[in-house]
Coordinates of C-alpha atoms in Angstrom, one line a residue:
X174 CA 43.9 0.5 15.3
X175 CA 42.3 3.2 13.4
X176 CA 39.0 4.3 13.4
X177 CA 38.1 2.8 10.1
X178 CA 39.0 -0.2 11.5
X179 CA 37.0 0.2 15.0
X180 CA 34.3 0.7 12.4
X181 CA 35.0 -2.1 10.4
X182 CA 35.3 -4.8 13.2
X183 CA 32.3 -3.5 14.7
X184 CA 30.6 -4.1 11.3
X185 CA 32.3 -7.6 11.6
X186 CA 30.6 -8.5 15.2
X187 CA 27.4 -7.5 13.8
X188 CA 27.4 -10.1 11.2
X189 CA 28.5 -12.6 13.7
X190 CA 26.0 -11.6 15.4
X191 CA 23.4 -12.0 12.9
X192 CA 24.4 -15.2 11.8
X193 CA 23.6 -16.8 14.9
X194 CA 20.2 -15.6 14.5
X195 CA 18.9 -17.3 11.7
X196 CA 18.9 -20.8 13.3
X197 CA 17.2 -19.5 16.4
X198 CA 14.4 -17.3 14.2
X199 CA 14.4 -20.9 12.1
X200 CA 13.4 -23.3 14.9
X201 CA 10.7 -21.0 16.4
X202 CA 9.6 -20.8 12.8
X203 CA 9.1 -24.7 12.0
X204 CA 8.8 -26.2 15.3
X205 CA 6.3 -23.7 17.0
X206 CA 5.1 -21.4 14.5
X207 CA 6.5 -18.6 15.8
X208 CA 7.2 -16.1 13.6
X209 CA 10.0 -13.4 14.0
X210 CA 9.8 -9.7 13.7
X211 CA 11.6 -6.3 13.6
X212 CA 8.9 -3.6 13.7
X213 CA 6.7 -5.9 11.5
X214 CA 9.4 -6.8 9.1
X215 CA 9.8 -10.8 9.0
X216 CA 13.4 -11.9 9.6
X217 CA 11.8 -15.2 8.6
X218 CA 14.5 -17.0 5.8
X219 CA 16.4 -14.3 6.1
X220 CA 20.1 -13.5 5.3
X221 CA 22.5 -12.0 7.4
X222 CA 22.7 -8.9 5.3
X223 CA 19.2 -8.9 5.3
X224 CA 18.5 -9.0 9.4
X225 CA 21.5 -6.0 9.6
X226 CA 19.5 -4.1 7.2
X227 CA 16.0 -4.8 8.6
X228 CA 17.1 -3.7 12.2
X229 CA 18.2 0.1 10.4
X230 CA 14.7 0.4 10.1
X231 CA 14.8 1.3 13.8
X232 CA 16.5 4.6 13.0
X233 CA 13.2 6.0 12.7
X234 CA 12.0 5.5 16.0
X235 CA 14.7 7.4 17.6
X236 CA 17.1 8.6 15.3
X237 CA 19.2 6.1 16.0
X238 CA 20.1 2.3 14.3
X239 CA 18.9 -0.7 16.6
X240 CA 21.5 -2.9 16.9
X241 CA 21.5 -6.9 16.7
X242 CA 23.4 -6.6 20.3
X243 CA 20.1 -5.1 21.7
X244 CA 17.4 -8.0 20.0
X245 CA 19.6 -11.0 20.1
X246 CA 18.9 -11.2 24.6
X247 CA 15.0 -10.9 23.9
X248 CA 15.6 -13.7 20.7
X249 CA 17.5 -15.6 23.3
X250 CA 14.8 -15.2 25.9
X251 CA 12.4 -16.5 23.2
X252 CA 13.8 -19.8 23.4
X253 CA 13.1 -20.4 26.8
X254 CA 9.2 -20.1 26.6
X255 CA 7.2 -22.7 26.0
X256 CA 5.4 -20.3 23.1
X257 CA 2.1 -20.9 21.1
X258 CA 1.9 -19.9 17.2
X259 CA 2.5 -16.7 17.1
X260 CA 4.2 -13.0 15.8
X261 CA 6.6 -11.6 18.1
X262 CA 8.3 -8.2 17.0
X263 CA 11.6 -8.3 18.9
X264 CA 12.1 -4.5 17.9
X265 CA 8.9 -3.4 19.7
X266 CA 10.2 -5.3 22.7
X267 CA 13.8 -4.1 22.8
X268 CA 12.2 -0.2 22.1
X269 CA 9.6 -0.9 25.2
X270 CA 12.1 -2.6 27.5
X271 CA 14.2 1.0 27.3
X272 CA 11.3 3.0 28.5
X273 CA 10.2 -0.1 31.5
X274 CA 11.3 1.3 34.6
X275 CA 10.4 -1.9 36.5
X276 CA 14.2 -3.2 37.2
X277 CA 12.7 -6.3 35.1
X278 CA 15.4 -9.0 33.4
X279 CA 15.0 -9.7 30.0
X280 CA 13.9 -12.6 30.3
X281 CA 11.0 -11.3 33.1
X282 CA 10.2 -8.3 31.0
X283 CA 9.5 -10.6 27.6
X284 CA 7.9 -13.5 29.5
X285 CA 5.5 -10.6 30.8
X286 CA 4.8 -8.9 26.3
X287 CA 4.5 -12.3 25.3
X288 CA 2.1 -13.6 27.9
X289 CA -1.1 -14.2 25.5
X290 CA 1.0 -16.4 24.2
X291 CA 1.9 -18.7 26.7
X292 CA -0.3 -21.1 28.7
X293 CA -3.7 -20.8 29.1
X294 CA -3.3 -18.7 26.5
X295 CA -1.3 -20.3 23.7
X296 CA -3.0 -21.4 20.4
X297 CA -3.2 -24.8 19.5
X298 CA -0.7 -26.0 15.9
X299 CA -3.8 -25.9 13.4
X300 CA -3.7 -27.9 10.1
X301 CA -3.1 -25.7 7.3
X302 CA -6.1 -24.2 5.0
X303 CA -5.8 -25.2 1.4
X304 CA -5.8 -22.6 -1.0
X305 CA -6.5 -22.7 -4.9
X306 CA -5.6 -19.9 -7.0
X307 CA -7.9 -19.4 -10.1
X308 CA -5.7 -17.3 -12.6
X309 CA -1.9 -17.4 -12.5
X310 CA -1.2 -13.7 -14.3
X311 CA 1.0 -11.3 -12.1
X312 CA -1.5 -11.4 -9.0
X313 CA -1.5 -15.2 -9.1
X314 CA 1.7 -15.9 -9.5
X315 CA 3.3 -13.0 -6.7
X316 CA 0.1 -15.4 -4.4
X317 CA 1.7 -18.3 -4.8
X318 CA 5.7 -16.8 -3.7
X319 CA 3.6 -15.9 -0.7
X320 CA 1.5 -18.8 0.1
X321 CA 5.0 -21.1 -0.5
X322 CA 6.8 -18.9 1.6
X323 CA 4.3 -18.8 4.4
X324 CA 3.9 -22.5 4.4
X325 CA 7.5 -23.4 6.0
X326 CA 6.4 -23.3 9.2
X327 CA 3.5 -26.5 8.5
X328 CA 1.2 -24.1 9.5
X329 CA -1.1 -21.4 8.0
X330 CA -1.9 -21.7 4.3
X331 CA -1.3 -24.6 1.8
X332 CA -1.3 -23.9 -1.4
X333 CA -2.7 -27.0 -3.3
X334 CA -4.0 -25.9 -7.2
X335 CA -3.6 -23.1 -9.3
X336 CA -6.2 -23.4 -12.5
X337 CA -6.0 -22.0 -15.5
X338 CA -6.7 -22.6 -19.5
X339 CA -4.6 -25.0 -21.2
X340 CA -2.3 -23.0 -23.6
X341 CA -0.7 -25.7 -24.9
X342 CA 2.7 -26.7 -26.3
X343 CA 4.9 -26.3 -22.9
X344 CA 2.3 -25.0 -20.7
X345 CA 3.0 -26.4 -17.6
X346 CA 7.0 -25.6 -18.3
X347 CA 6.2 -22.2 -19.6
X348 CA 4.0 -21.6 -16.6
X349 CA 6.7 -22.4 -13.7
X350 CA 9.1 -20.6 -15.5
X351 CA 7.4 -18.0 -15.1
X352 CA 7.0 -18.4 -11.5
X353 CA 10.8 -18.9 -11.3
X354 CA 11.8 -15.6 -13.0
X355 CA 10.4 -12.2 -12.8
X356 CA 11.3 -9.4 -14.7
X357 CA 10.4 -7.0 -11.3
X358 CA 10.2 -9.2 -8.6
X359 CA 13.5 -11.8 -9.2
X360 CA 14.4 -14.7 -8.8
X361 CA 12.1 -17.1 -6.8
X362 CA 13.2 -18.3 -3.2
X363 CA 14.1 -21.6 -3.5
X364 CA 13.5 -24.7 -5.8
X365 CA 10.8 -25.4 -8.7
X366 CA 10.8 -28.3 -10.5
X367 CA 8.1 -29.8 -13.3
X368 CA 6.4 -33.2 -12.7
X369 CA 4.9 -33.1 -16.1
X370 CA 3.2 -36.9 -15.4
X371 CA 1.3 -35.5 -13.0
X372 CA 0.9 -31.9 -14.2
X373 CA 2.2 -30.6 -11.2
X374 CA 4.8 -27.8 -10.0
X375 CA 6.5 -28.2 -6.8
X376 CA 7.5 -25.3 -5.1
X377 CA 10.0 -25.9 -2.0
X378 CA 8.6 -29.3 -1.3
X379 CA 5.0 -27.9 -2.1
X380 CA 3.2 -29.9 -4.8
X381 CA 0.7 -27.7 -6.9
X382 CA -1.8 -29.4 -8.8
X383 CA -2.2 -27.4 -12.1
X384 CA -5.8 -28.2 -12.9
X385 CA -6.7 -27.2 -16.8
X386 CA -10.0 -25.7 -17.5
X387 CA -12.4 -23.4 -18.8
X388 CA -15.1 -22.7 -16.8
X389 CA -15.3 -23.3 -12.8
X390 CA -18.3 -25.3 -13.2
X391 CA -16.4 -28.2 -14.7
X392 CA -14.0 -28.6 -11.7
X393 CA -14.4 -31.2 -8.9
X394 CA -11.7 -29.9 -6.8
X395 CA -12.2 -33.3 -4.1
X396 CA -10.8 -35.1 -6.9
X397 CA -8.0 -33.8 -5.9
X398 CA -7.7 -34.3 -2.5
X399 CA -8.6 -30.6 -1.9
X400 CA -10.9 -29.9 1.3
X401 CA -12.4 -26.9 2.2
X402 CA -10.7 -24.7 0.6
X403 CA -10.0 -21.1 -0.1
X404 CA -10.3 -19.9 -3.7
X405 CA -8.5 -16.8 -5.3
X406 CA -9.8 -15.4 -7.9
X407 CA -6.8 -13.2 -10.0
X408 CA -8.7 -13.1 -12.7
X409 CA -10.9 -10.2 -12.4
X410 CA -13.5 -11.7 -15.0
X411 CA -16.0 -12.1 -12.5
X412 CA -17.1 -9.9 -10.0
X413 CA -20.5 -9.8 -8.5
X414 CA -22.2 -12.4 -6.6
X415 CA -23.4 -14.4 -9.1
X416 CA -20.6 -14.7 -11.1
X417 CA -17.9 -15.7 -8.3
X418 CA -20.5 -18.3 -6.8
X419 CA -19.1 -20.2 -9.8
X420 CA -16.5 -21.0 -7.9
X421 CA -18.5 -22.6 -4.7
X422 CA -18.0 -26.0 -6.1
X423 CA -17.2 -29.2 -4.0
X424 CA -13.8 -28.6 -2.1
X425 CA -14.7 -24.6 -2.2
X426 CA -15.7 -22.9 1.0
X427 CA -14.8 -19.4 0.3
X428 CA -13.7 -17.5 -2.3
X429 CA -11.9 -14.2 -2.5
X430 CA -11.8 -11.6 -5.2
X431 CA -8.7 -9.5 -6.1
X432 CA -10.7 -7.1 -7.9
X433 CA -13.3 -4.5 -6.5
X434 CA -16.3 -6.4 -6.0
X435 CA -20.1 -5.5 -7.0
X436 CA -22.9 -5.4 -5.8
X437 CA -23.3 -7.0 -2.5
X438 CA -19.8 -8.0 -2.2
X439 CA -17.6 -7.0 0.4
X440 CA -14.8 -5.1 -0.1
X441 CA -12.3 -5.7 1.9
X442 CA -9.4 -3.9 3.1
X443 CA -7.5 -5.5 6.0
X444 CA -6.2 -3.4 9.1
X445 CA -9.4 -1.3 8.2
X446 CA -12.5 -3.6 7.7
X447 CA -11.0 -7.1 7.8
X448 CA -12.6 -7.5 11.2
X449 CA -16.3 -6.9 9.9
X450 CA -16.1 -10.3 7.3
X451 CA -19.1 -12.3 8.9
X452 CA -17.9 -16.2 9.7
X453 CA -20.5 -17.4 7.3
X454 CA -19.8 -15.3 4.4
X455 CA -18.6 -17.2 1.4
X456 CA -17.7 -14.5 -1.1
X457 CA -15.6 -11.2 -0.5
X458 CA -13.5 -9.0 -2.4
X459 CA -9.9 -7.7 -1.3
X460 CA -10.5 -4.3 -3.5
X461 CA -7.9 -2.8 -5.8
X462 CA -4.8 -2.1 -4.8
X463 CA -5.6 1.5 -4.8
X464 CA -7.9 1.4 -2.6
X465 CA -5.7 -0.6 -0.3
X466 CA -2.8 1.9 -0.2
X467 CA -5.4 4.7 0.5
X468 CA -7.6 3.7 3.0
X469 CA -5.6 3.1 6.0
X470 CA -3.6 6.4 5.5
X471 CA -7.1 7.9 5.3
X472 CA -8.2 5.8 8.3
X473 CA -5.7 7.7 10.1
X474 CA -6.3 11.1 9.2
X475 CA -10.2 10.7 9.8
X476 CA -9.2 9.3 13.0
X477 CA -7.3 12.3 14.8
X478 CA -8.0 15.0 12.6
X479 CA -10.8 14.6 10.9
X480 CA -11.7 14.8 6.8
X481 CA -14.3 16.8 5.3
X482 CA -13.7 16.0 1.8
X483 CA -11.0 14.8 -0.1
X484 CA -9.9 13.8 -3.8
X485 CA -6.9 11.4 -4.7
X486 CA -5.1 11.5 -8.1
X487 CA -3.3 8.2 -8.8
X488 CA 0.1 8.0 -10.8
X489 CA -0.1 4.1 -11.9
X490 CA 2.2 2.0 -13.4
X491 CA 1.2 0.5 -16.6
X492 CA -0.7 -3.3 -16.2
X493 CA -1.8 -5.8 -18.7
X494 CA -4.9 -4.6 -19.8
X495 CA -3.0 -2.1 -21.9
X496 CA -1.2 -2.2 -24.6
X497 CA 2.4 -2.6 -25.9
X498 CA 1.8 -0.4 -29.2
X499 CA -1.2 1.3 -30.5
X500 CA -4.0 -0.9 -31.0
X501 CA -7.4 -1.8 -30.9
X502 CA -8.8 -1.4 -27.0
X503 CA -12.3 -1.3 -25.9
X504 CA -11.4 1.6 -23.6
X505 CA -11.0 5.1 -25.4
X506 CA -7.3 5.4 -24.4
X507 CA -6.0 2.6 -22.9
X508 CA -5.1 1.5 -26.7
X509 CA -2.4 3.7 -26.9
X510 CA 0.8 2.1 -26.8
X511 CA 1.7 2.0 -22.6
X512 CA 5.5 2.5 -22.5
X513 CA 5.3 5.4 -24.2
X514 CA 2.5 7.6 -23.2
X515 CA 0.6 8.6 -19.6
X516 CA -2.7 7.4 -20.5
X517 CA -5.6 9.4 -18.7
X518 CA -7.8 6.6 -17.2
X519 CA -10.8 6.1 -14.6
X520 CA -9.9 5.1 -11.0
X521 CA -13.0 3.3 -8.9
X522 CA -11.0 3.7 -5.9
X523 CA -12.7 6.6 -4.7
X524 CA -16.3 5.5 -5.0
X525 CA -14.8 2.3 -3.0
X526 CA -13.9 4.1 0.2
X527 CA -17.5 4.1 1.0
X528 CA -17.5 0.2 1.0
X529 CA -14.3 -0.2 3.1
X530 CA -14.9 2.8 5.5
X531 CA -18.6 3.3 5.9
X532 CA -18.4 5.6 8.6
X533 CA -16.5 8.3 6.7
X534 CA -19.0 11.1 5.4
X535 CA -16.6 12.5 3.0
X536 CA -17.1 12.3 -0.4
X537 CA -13.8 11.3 -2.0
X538 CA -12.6 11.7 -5.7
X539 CA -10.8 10.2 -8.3
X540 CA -8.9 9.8 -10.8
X541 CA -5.9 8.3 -12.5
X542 CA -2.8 8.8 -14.9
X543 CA -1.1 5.6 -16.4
X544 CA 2.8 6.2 -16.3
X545 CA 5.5 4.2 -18.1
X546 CA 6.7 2.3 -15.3
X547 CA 6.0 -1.5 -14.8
X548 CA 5.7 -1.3 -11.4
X549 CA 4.9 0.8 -8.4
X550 CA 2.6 3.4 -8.3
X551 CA 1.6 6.7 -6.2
X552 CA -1.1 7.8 -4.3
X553 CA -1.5 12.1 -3.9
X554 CA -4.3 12.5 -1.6
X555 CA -5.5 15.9 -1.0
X556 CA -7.4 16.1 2.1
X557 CA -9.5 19.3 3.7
X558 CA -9.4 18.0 7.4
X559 CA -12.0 19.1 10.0
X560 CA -9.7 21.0 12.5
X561 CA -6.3 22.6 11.5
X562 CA -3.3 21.5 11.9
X563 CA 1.0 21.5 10.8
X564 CA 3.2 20.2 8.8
X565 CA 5.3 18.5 11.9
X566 CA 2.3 17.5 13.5
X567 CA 1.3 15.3 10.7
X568 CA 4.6 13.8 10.2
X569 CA 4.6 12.7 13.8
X570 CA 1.8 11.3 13.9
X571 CA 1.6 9.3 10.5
X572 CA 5.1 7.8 12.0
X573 CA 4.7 6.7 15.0
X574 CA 1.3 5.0 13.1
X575 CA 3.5 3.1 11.4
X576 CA 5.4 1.9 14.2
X577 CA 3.0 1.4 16.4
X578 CA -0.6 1.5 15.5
X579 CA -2.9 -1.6 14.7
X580 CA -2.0 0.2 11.4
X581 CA 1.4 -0.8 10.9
X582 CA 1.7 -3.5 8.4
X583 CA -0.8 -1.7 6.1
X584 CA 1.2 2.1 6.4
X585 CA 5.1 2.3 6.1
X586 CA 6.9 5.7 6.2
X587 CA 10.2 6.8 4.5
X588 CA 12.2 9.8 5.5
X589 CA 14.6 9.4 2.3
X590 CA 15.0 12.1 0.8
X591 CA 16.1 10.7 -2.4
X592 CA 13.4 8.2 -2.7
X593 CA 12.0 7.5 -5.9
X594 CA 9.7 4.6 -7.3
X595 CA 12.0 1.5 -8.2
X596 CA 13.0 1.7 -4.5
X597 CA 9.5 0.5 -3.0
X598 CA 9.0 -3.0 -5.4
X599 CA 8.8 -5.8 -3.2
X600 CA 7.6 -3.7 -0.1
X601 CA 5.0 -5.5 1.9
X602 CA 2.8 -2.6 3.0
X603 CA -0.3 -1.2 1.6
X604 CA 1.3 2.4 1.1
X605 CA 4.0 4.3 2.2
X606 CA 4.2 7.4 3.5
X607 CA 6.7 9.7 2.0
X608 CA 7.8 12.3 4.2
X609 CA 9.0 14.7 2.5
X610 CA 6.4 15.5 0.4
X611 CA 4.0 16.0 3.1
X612 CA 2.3 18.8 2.6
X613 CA 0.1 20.7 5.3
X614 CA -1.4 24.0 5.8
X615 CA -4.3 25.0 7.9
X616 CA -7.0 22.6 7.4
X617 CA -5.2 21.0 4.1
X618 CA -3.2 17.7 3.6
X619 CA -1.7 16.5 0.8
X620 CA 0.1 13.3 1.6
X621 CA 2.0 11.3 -1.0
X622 CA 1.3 7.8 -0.5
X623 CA 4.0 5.6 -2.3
X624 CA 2.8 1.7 -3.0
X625 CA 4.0 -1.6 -5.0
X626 CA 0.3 -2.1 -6.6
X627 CA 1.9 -5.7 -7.4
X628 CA 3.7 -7.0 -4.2
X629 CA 2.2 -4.7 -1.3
X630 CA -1.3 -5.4 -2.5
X631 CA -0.7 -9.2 -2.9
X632 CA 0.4 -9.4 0.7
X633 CA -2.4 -7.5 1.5
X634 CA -4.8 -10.4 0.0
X635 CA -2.6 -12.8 1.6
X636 CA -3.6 -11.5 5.2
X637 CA -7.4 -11.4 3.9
X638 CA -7.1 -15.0 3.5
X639 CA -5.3 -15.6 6.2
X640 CA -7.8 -14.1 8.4
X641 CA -11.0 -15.6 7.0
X642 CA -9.3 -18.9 7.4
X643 CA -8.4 -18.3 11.1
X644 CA -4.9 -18.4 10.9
X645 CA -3.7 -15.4 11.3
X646 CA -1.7 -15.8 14.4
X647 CA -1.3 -12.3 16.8
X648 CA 1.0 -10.1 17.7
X649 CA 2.8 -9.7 20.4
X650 CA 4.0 -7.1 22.2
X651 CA 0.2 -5.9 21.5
X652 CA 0.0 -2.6 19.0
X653 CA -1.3 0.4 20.8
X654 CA -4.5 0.9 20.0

């Protein structure tokens, strides 16, 4: 045999491998809300291509690709626990089963990481929070791939409405069509059909009431069955206080913004501030998604090093509130025709820090360049830090915070040297850290802070409202803090 084909076979038992994974990770998933990680990447619904990939992640921790030989034993162990709801990162346990020098099993050693969820300890099943989204533009509808996808498990988040203006003609076809097929984001997972009778879409066995209308002071959502309920506003058009109360009609508890709020509204940006949402607080605001992809890398920074002052300069993708060709526009350049110029724009991202991380003294600046890309954007934020520092210190540190830290599922990092935009659409952080690109000297950062201003921010939203809800199962083996 040759060495190709040593490489090959080995390539083979991997897949194997793999495959018996996915009805293991799928039965924790459904039948004890359990659900599956590899250094906080989901191998929830997953393909066997998919779970290989996802475990090369690990080459960053060490240099060196985890294998599915080294997870599959703690997967295995799983099974025999009598486990509560829960997110368990096989990755972090195989990594920190290396370094245990306690002559522990497996099956001791995960017993032990996954104790808070076990017993005493485990969480009850909870029924699942309904959710409305008001809007269904390219927020709303990236919401509701999420919320479907999450709901599998009969736990979590149901989404049960989406309302929007009656278009006419083939609205309701034209609107899960839309949900179906994205120009950035593909294909959806799974099945959508049209029950027109009813003016409903159902998603993967999830009916969606699509509830026509105006103004949110027509809309009784109990009518509807609907309890309780979380609302998402995608729409942007209203933003302070007394405009999103609006929405506080009967079957509304909450409602969250995916726009920078004003006024009194909390912004919120989770991993940083998520814990600070008071229980009775009705109306918050999940920011922009610039604000998300910068926070938590400043977060980090602040934390260790320190910041002084610092100014970020955002290279965004073109969005809807632009135009195709030149043409009328309220704003002084955002008329000019999107996919063909860098439009010069204003960025309230940096005024929003203050809201989201109080406790930072730094005055932070910005501003922003519209590029002609439909999605994913970057983040260059030049930092003068309070004590001096290198280049490999930094790198270090940032990566290990996004293996590691509470930080993780807001701050990803990339080594690639070849990395270039397309490659981060669909990835579920806030920001990623681009490693190369790092610049440090002295008392000076610069860190180039890649983010999908579409997909990341949406899942960032997604564990807002997941959180306020009291869902949002934890983590095990626990971050270090």
């Amino acid at each position: 045999m040759t060495v190709n084909d040593d490489v090959f076979t080995d390539w083979i038992n991997r897949e194997e491998i793999a495959e018996s994974m996915i009805p293991i990770i799928g039965r924790l998933h459904r039948e004890r809300d359990v659900n599956v990680l590899v250094h906080s990447r989901s191998l929830v619904n997953k393909s066997v291509i998919s779970i290989l990939k996802t475990h090369r992640f690990a080459r960053q921790i060490d240099g060196e690709e985890l294998s599915v030989t080294e997870t599959l034993p703690f997967l295995s162990a799983l099974t025999t626990l009598d486990l509560g709801p829960s997110q368990i990162d096989i990755g972090m346990l195989a990594a920190m089963y290396k370094s245990d020098d306690r002559g522990l099993s497996v099956e001791e050693f995960t017993a032990q990481a996954v104790a808070g969820a076990l017993g005493d300890n485990k969480l009850e099943r909870r029924e699942g929070r309904d959710v409305v989204l008001y809007g269904f533009g390219r927020i709303g509808r990236l919401l509701a791939r999420l919320l479907v996808e999450k709901a599998g498990g009969g736990n979590g988040l149901r989404l049960r409405a989406i309302v929007v203006r009656n278009s006419g003609g083939d609205d309701l076809v034209k609107r899960a069509s839309l949900l179906r097929r994205d120009s950035i984001h593909g294909q959806f997972s799974g099945s959508i059909t049209v029950d027109e009778a009813n003016n409903k879409i159902v998603a993967n066995g999830n009916e969606i009431q699509v509830i026509y209308s105006n103004d949110p002071s027509e809309v009784d959502y109990t009518a509807y069955g609907i309890k309780d309920a979380i609302l998402i506003d995608n729409t942007g058009r209203w933003r302070d206080r007394e405009g999103l109360s609006k929405h506080l009609r009967p079957g509304i508890a909450k409602v969250v913004l995916t726009a920078p709020g004003k006024g009194d509204v909390p912004n919120i940006v989770h991993g940083v501030n998520h814990d600070t949402v008071k229980p009775d607080e009705q109306i918050i605001s999940c920011a922009s998604c610039t604000t998300n992809a910068i926070v938590p890398p400043l977060k980090a920074m602040a934390d260790k090093y320190g910041v002084l002052r610092g100014h970020v300069e955002t290279v965004h993708s073109f969005t809807n509130d632009q135009n195709l060709l030149d043409n009328f526009h309220k704003a002084d350049r955002r008329g000019r025709s999107a996919p063909m110029n860098m439009v010069i724009t204003e960025t309230g991202a940096a005024s929003a820090v203050a809201k989201a991380l109080p406790e930072l003294k730094a005055k932070i600046t910005g501003s922003s360049i519209r590029v002609p890309v439909p999605d994913v954007s970057i983040a260059i934020l030049n930092l003068q830090l309070a004590t001096e520092t290198d280049r490999e210190d930094v790198l270090e540190y940032l990566r290990n915070i996004s293996l590691t830290s509470p930080l993780k599922r807001q701050i990803d990092f990339t080594t690639a040297p070849d990395a270039v935009s397309s490659d981060f659409i669909g990835s579920r952080h806030a920001s990623i850290v681009d490693a190369g690109a790092l610049k440090v000297e002295g008392d000076n950062a610069i860190l180039y802070l890649w983010y999908d201003n579409e997909f990341g921010y949406s899942c960032q939203v997604v564990r807002v409202v997941q959180h306020v809800s009291g869902v949002e199962y934890p983590t095990f083996p626990a971050p270090a803090v």
